[in-house]
Short mmCIF file of C-alpha atoms and ligand atoms in Angstrom, two decimals:
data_model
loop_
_atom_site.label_atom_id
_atom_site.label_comp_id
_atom_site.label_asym_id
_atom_site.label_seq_id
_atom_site.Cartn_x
_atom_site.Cartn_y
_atom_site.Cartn_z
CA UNK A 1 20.00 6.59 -17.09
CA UNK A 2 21.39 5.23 -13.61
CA UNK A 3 24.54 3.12 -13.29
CA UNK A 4 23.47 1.61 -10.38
CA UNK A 5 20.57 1.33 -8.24
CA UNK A 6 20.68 0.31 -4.68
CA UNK A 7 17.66 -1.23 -3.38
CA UNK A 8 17.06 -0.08 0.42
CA UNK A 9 14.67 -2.92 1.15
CA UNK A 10 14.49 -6.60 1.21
CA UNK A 11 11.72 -9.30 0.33
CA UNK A 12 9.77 -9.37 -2.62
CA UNK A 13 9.89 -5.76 -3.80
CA UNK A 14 13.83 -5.61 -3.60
CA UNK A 15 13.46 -8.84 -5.90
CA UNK A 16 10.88 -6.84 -7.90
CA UNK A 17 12.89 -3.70 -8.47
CA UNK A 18 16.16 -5.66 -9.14
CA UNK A 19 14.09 -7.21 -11.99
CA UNK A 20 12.93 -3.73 -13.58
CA UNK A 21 16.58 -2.44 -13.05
CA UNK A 22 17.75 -5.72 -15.07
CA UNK A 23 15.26 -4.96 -18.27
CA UNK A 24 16.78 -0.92 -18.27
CA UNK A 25 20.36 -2.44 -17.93
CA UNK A 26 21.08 -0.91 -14.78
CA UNK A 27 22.96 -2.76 -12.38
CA UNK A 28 21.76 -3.44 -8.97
CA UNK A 29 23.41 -3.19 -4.91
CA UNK A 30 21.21 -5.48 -2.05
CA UNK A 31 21.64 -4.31 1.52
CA UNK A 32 20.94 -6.45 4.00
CA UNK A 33 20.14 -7.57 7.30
CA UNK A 34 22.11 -10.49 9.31
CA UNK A 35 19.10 -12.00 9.14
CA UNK A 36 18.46 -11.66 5.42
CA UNK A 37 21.92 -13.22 4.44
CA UNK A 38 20.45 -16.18 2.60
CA UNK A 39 17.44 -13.95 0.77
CA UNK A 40 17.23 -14.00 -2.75
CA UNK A 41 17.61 -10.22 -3.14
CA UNK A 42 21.21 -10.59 -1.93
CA UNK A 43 21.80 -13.38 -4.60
CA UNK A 44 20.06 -11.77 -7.73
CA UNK A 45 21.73 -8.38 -6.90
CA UNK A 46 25.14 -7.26 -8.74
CA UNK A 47 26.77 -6.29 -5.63
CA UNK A 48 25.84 -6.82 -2.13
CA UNK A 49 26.59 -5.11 1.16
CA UNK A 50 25.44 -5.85 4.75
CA UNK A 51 23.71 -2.97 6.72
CA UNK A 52 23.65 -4.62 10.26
CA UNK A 53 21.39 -6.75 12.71
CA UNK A 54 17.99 -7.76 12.08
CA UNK A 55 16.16 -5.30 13.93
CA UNK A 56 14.91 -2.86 11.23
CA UNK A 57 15.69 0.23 13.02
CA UNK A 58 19.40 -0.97 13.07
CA UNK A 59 19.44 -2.18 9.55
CA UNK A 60 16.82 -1.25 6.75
CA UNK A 61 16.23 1.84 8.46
CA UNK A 62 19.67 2.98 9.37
CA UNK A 63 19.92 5.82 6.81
CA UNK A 64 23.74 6.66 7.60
CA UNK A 65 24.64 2.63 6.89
CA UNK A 66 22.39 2.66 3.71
CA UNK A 67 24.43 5.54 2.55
CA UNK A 68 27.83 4.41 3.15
CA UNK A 69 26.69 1.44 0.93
CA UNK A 70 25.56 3.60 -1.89
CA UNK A 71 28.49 6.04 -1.58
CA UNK A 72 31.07 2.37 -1.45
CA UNK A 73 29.47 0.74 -3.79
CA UNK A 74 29.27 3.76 -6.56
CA UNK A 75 25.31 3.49 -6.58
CA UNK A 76 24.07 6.59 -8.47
CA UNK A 77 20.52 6.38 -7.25
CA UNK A 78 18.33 4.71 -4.55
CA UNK A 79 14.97 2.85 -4.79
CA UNK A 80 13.56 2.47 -1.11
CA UNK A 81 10.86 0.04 -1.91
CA UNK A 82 7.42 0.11 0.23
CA UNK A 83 7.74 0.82 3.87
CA UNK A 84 11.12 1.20 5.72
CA UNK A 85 12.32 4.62 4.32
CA UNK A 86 10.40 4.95 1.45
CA UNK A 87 7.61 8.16 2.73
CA UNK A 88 10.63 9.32 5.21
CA UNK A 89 11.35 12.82 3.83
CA UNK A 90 14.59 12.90 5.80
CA UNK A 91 16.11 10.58 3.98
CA UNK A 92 15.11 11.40 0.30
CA UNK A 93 16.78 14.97 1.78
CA UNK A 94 19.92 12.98 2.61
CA UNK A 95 19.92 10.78 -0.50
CA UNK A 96 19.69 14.22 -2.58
CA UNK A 97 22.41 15.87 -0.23
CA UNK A 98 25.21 12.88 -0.76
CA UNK A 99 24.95 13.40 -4.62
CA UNK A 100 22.22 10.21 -4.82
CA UNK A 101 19.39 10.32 -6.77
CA UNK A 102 15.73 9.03 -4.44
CA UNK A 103 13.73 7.17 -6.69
CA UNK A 104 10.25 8.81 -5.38
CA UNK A 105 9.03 12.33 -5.38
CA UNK A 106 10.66 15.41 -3.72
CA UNK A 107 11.40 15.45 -0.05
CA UNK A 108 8.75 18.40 0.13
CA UNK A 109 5.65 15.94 -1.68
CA UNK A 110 6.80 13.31 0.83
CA UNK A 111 6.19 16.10 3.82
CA UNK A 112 2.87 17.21 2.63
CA UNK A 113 1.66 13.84 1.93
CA UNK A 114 2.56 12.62 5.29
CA UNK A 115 0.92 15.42 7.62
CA UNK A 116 -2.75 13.98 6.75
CA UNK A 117 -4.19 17.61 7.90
CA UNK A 118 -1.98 19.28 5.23
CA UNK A 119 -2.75 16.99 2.45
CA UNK A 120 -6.51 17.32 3.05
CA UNK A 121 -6.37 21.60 2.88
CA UNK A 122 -3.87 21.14 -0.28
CA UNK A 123 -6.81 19.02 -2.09
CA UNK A 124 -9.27 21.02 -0.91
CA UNK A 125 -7.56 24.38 -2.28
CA UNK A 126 -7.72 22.51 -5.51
CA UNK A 127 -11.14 21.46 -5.47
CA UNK A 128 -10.60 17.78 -4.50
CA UNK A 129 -13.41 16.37 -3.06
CA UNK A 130 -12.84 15.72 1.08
CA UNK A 131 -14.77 14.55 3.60
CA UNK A 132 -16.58 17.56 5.80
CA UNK A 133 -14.82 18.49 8.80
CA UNK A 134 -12.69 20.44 10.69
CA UNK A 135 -10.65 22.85 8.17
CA UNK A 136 -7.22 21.81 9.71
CA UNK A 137 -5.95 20.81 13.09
CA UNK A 138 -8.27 21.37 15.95
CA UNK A 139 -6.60 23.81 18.82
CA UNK A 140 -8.67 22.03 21.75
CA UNK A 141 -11.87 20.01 23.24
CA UNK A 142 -14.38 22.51 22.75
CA UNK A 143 -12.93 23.50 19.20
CA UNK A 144 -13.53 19.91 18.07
CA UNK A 145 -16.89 19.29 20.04
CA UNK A 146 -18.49 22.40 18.31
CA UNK A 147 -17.55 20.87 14.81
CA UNK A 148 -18.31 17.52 15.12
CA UNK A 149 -21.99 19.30 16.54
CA UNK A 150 -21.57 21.51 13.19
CA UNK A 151 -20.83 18.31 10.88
CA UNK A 152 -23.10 15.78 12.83
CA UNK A 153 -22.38 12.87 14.40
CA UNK A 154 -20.61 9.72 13.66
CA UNK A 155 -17.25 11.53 13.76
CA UNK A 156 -14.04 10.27 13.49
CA UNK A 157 -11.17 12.06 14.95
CA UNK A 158 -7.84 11.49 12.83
CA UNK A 159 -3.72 12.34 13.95
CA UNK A 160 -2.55 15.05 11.54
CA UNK A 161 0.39 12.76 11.82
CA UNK A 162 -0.82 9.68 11.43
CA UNK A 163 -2.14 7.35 8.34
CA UNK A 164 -2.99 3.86 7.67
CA UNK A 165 -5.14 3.95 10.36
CA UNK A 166 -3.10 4.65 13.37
CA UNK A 167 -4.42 7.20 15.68
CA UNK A 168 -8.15 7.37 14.99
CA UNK A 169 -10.92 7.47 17.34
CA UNK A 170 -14.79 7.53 16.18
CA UNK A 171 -17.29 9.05 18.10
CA UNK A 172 -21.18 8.14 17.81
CA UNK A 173 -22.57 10.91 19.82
CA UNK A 174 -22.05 14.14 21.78
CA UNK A 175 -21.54 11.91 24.90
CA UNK A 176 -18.82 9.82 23.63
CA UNK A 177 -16.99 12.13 21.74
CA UNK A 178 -14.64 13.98 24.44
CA UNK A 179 -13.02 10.73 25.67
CA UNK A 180 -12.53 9.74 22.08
CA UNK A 181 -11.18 13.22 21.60
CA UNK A 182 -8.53 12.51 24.36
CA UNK A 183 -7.70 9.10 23.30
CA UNK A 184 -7.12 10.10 20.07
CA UNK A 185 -5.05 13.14 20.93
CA UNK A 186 -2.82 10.31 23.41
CA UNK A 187 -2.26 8.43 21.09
CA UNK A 188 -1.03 10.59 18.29
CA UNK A 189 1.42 12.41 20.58
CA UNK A 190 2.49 8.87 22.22
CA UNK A 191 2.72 7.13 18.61
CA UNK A 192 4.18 10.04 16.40
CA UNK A 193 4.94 13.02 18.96
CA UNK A 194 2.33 15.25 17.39
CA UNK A 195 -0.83 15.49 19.18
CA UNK A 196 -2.56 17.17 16.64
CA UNK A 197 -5.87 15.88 15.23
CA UNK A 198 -9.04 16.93 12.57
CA UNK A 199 -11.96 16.08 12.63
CA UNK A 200 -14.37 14.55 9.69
CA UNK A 201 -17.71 13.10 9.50
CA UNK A 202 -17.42 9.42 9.49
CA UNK A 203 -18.58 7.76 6.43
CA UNK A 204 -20.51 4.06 7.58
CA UNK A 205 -20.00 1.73 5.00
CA UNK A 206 -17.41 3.16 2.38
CA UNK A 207 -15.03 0.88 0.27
CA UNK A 208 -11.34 1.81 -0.25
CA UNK A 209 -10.88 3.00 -3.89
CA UNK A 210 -7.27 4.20 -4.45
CA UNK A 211 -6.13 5.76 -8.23
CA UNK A 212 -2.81 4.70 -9.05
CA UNK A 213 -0.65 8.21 -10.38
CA UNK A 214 2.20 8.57 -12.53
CA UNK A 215 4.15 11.89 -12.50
CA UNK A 216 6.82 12.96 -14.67
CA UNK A 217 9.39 16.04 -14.64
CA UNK A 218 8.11 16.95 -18.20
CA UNK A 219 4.50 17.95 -16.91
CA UNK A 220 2.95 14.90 -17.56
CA UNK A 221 0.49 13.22 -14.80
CA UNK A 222 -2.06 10.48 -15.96
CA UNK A 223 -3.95 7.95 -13.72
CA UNK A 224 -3.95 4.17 -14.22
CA UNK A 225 -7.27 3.50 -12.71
CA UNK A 226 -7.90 2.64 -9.76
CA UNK A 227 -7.82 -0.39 -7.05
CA UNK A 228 -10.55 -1.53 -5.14
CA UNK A 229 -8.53 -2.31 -1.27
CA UNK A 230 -11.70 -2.65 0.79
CA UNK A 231 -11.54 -6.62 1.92
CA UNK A 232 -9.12 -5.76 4.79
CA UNK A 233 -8.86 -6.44 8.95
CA UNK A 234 -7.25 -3.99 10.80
CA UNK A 235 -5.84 -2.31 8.34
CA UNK A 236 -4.07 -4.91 6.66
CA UNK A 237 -5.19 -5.16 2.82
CA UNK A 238 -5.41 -8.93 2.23
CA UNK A 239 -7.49 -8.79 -1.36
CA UNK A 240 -6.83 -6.03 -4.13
CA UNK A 241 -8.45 -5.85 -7.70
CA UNK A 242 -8.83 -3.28 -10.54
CA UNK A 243 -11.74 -2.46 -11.96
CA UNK A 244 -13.05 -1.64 -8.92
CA UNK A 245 -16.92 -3.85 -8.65
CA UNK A 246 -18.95 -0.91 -8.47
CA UNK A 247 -17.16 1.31 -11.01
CA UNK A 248 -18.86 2.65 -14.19
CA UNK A 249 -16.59 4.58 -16.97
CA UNK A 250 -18.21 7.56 -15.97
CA UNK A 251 -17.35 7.52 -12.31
CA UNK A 252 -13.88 6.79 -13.13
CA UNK A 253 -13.92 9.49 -15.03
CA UNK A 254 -14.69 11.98 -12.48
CA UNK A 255 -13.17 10.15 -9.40
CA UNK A 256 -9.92 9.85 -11.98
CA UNK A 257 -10.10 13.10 -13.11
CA UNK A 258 -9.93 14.44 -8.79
CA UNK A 259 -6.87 12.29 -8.28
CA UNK A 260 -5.18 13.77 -11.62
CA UNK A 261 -6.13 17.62 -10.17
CA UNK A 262 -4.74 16.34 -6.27
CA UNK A 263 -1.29 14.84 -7.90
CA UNK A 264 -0.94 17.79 -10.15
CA UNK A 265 -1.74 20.09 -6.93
CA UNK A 266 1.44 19.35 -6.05
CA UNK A 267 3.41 18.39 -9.49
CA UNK A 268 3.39 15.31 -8.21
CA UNK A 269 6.91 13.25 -9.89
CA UNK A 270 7.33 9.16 -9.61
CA UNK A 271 4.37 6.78 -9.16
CA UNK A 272 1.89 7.75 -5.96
CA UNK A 273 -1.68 6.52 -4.48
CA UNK A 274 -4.58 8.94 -4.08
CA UNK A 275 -6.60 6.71 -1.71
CA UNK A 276 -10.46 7.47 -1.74
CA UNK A 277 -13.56 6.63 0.68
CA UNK A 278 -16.11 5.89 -1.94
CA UNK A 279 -19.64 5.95 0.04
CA UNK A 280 -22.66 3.92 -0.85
CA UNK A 281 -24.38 6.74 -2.47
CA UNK A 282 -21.72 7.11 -5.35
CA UNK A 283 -19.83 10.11 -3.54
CA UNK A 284 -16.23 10.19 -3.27
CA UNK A 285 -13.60 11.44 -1.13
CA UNK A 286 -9.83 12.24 -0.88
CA UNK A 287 -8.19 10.30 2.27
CA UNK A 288 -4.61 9.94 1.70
CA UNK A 289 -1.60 10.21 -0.94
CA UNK A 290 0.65 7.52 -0.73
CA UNK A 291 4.13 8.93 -1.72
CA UNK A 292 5.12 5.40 -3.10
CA UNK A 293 4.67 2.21 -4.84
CA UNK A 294 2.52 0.05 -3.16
CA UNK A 295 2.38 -3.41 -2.98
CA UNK A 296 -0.86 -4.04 -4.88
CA UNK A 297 0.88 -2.43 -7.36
CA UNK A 298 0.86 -5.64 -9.70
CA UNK A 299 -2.71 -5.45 -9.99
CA UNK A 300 -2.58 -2.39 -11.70
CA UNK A 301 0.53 -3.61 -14.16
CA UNK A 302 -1.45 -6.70 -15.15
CA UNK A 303 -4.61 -4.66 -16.13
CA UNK A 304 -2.80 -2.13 -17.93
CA UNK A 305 0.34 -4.01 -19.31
CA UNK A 306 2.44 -0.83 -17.73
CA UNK A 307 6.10 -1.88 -15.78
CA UNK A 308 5.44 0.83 -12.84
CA UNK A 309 8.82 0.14 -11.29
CA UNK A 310 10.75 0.69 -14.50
CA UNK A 311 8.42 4.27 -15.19
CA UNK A 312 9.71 4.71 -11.46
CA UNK A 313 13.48 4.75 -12.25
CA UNK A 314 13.03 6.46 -15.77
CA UNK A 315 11.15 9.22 -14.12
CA UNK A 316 13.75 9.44 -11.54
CA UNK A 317 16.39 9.74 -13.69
CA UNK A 318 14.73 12.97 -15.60
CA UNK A 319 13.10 10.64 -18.53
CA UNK A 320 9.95 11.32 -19.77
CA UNK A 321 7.16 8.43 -18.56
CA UNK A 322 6.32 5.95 -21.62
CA UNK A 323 2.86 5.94 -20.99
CA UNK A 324 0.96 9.16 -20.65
CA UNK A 325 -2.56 8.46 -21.71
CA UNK A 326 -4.71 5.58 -19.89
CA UNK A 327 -4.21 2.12 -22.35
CA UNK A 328 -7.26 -0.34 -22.78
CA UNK A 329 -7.54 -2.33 -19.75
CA UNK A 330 -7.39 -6.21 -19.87
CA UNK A 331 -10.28 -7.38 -18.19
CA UNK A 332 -10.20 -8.08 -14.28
CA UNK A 333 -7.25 -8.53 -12.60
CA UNK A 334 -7.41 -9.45 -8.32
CA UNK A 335 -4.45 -9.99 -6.09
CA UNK A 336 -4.44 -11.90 -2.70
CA UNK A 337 -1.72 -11.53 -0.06
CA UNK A 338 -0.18 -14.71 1.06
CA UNK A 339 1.34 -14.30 4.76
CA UNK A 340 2.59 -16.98 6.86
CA UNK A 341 0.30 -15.72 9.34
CA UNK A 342 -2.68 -17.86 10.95
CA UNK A 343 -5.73 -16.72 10.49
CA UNK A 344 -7.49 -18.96 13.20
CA UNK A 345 -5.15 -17.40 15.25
CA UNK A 346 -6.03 -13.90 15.14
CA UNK A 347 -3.83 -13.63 11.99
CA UNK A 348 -0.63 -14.44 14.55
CA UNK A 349 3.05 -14.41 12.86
CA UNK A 350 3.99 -18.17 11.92
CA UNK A 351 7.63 -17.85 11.15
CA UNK A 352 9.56 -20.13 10.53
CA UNK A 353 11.39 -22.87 7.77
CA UNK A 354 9.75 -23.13 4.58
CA UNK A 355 9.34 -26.79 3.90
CA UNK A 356 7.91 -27.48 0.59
CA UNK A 357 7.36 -24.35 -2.04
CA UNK A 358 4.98 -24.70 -4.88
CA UNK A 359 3.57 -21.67 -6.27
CA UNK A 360 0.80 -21.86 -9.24
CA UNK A 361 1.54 -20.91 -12.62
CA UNK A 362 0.05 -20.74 -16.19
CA UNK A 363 -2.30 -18.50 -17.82
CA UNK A 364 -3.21 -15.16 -16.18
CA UNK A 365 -1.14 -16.07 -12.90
CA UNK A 366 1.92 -13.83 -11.25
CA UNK A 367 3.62 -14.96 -8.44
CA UNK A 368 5.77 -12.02 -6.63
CA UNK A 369 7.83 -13.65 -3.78
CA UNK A 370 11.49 -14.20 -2.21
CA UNK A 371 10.45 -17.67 -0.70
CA UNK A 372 11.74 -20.73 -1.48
CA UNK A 373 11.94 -24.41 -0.10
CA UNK A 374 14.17 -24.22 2.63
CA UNK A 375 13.61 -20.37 2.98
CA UNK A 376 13.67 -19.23 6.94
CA UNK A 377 10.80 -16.83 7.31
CA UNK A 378 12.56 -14.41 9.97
CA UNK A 379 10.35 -13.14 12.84
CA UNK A 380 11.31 -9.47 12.50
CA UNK A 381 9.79 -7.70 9.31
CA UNK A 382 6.03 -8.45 8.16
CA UNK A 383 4.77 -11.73 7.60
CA UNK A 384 4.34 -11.16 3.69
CA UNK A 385 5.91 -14.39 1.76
CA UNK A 386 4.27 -14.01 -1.82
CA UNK A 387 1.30 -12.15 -3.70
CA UNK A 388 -0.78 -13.73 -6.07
CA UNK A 389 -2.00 -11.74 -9.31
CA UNK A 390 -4.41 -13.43 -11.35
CA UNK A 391 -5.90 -12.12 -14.25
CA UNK A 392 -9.15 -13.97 -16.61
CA UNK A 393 -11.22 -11.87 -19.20
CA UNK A 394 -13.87 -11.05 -16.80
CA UNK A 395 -14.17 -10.99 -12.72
CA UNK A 396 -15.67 -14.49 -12.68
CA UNK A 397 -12.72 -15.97 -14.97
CA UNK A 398 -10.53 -14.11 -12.46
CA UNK A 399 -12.20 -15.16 -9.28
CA UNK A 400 -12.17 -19.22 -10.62
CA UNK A 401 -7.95 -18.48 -11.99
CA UNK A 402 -7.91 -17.36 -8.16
CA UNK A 403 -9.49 -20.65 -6.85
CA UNK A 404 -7.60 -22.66 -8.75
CA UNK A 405 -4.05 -21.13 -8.18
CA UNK A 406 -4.76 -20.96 -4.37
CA UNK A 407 -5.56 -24.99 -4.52
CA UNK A 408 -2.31 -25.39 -6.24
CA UNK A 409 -0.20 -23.06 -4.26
CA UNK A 410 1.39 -25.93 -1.84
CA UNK A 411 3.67 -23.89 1.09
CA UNK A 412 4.36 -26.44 4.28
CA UNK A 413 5.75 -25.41 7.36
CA UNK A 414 4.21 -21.82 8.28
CA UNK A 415 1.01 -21.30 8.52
CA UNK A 416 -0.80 -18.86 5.55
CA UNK A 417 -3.51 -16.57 4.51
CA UNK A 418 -4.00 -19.14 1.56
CA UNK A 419 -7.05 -21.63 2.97
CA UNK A 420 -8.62 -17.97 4.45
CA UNK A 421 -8.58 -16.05 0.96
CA UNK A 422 -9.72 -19.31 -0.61
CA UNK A 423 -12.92 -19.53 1.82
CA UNK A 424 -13.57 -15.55 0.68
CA UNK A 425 -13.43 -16.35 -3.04
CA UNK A 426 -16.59 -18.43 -2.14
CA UNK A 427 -18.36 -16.16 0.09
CA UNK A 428 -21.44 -14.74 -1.89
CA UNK A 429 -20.34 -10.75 -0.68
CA UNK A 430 -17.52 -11.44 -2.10
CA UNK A 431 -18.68 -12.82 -5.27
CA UNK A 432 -21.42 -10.02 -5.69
CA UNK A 433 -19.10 -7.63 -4.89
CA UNK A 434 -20.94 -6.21 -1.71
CA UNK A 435 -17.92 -5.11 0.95
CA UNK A 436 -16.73 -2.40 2.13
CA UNK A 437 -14.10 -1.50 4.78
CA UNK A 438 -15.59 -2.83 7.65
CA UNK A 439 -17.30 -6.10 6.04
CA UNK A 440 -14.23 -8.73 6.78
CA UNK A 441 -14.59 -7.71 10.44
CA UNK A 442 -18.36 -7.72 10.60
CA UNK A 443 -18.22 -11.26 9.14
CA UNK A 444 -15.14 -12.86 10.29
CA UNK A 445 -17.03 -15.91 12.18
CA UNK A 446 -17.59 -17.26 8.31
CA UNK A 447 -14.17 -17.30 7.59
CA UNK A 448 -13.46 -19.46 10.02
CA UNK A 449 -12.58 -22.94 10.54
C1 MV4 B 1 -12.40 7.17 7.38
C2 MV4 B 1 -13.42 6.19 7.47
C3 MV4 B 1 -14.72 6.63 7.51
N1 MV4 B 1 -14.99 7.96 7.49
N2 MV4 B 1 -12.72 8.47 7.34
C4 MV4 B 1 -8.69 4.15 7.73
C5 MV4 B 1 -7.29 4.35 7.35
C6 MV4 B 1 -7.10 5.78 7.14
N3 MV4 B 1 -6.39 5.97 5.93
C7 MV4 B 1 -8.46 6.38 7.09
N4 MV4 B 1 -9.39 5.33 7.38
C8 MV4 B 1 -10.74 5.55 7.41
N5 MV4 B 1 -11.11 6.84 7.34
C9 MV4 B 1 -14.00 8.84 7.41
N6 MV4 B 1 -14.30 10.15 7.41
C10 MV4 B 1 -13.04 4.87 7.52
C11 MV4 B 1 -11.69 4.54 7.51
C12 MV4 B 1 -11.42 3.15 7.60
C13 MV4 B 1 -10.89 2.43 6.56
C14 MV4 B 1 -10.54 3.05 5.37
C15 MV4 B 1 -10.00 2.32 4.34
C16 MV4 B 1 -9.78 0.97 4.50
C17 MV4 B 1 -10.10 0.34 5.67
C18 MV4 B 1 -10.65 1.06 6.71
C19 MV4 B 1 -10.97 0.39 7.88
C20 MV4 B 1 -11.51 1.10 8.90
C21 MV4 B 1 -11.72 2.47 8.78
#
């Protein structure tokens, strides 16, 4: 096992891993910001170094600086959190090259994963399900008008670069589709400098069904079910839960046993996503791998009673994972993200001073946060301050545990998500379980004040 991990992150996750490091008795380095000085991951950390001013590209994701603090601090291995560095290849290659162990897959899984084009032709060699389109890139206009004519229309044009939604374009007809083409190709090249883009039918009303993977170096890969992500705006997941509303054992099955085939594609090592469009007639499609843990990951340790962050490190450090077969789950679990954002706002940033701090407890609730009374919400990373995982024998227990702990959860000062995830626990979509991608957006006016 590690001596020491250094946690390239900050927030809740660096307090999250610090914890999992704690329980294998490995100590733990914070790096830090100037602006993260007074965080709790500094405090809770065995040894502490600070990695420069709060803008992220000269801190969190200065890879020299983070390695000088590994290399001073005699940190044997790195865990890079969510976002920041953690799905930058480069680094895990420069981690690997100064004698440090990455806590993640292989610089080369990171790489595939991350051109979108690539990852959809390695699933589809492997008989992964994927949406019909364009086989790979697109060389020019005409290329991508004739298969979007081929396919049909809606289209959407994706960056080959791209991911979580940045550089997409859809298309409704033959008419529309070459300025979305261009836009699309723009934007790419402007956002990632790679023009290139596929193209795919575009599904209507899908929801967002991602299969959380584990990966080991002894040949093991298992699934731990999956997470239902659609109740989202702009991208931005604000509700998570496992089992997924719509799911039946025997879906799982087969939409389980696709990820499995996709991970193992690739001998997938560490804990990754395969994210999935699942359409309204019960088929299912590859989107994305996620080289990483995510930050809904919670929702899949409450239902399933595994530590993800501690098979992480093990698997990192050559161990075989502890789990390798899918254990009961525990009945509904649903996590909503608590951002001092306001929603009547158009979600606007309200940083800021933490005033009064009372997160819920008791049965079936997890709080993950850094926040505190008195805690300074900084203006420069995302507005995230704390998720809440609650957990009841069935969805209805879990949607009334969620009620409750939102009325309890007291935070004065910023502005949250909390009031606008306690008005969608009411909604009746919500409640049936009728959303998909593209509901929050389509119904927004009810959510407001
Ligand atoms: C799609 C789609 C419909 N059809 N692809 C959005 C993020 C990126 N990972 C891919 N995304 C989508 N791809 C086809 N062929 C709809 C989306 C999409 C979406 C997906 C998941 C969660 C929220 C979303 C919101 C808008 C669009």
């Amino acid at each position: 096992m590690f001596k020491k991990v250094l946690i390239a992150n900050r927030g809740e996750i660096a307090l999250r891993v610090i914890r999992a490091c704690r329980e294998l008795d490995v100590q733990t380095v914070a790096v830090y910001s100037e602006a993260d000085r007074e965080s709790l991951h500094v405090r809770f950390a065995d040894d502490d170094v600070c990695i420069g001013p709060p803008p992220g590209r000269e801190s969190y994701l200065n890879i020299p600086r983070i390695i000088a603090a590994a290399e001073i601090t005699g940190a044997d291995a790195i865990h890079p959190g969510y976002g920041f560095l953690a799905e930058n290849a480069e680094f895990a290659e420069t981690c690997a090259a100064s004698n440090i162990a990455f806590i993640g897959p292989t610089p080369e899984q990171i790489r595939t994963m991350g051109d979108k084009a690539a990852a959809r032709n390695a699933m589809q060699a492997n008989n992964v399900p994927i949406v019909p389109g364009s086989p790979g890139p697109v060389e020019d206009a005409d290329e991508a008008q004739a298969f979007a004519e081929q396919i049909g229309f809606p289209v959407i044009i994706k960056a080959a670069a791209g991911g979580g939604g940045k550089g997409m374009r859809v298309a409704k007809d033959a008419d529309e589709f070459a300025r979305s083409f261009q836009l699309a190709r723009s934007e790419a090249l402007s956002a990632f400098g790679n023009g290139d883009v596929y193209v795919e039918k575009f599904l209507v009303r899908p929801r967002h069904v991602e299969f959380q993977i584990l990966g080991d170096r002894h040949g093991n890969v298992l699934h731990l079910g999956e997470r239902d992500c659609s109740v989202q705006r702009r991208h931005q997941k604000l509700i998570e839960e496992s089992p997924c509303p719509v799911m039946t054992p025997e879906l799982r099955q087969r939409m389980g046993d696709a990820a499995v085939k996709g991970a193992r594609a690739i001998n997938y090592v560490g804990a990754g996503t395969i994210e999935m469009l699942l359409d309204e007639d019960g088929s299912f499609y590859f989107m994305e791998m996620n080289t990483r843990i995510q930050v809904e990951h919670p929702v899949t340790e409450q239902l399933y009673g595994v530590d993800l962050v501690k098979e992480q490190v093990r698997v990192a450090a050559g161990e075989p994972l502890s789990v390798t077969t899918l254990p009961p789950m525990r009945g509904h679990v649903i996590e909503a993200r608590v951002n001092a954002e306001d929603p009547q706002r158009n979600f606007q940033p309200s940083p800021g001073t933490i005033e009064v701090f009372h997160p819920p407890g008791g049965p079936g609730i997890r709080v993950d946060t850094h926040a505190y009374a008195g805690y300074k919400v900084p203006p420069y990373y995302d507005s995230m301050i704390a998720k809440l995982i609650v957990q009841g024998g069935t969805r209805e227990e879990a949607i009334a545990r969620m009620k409750w702990a939102l009325e309890q959860f007291v935070v004065q000062g910023p502005a949250t998500t909390i009031p606008f995830i306690g008005k969608i626990m009411h909604d009746d979509d919500f409640v049936s379980g009728d959303v998909d991608t593209k509901w929050l957006e389509r119904n927004f006016e009810r959510f407001k004040d």
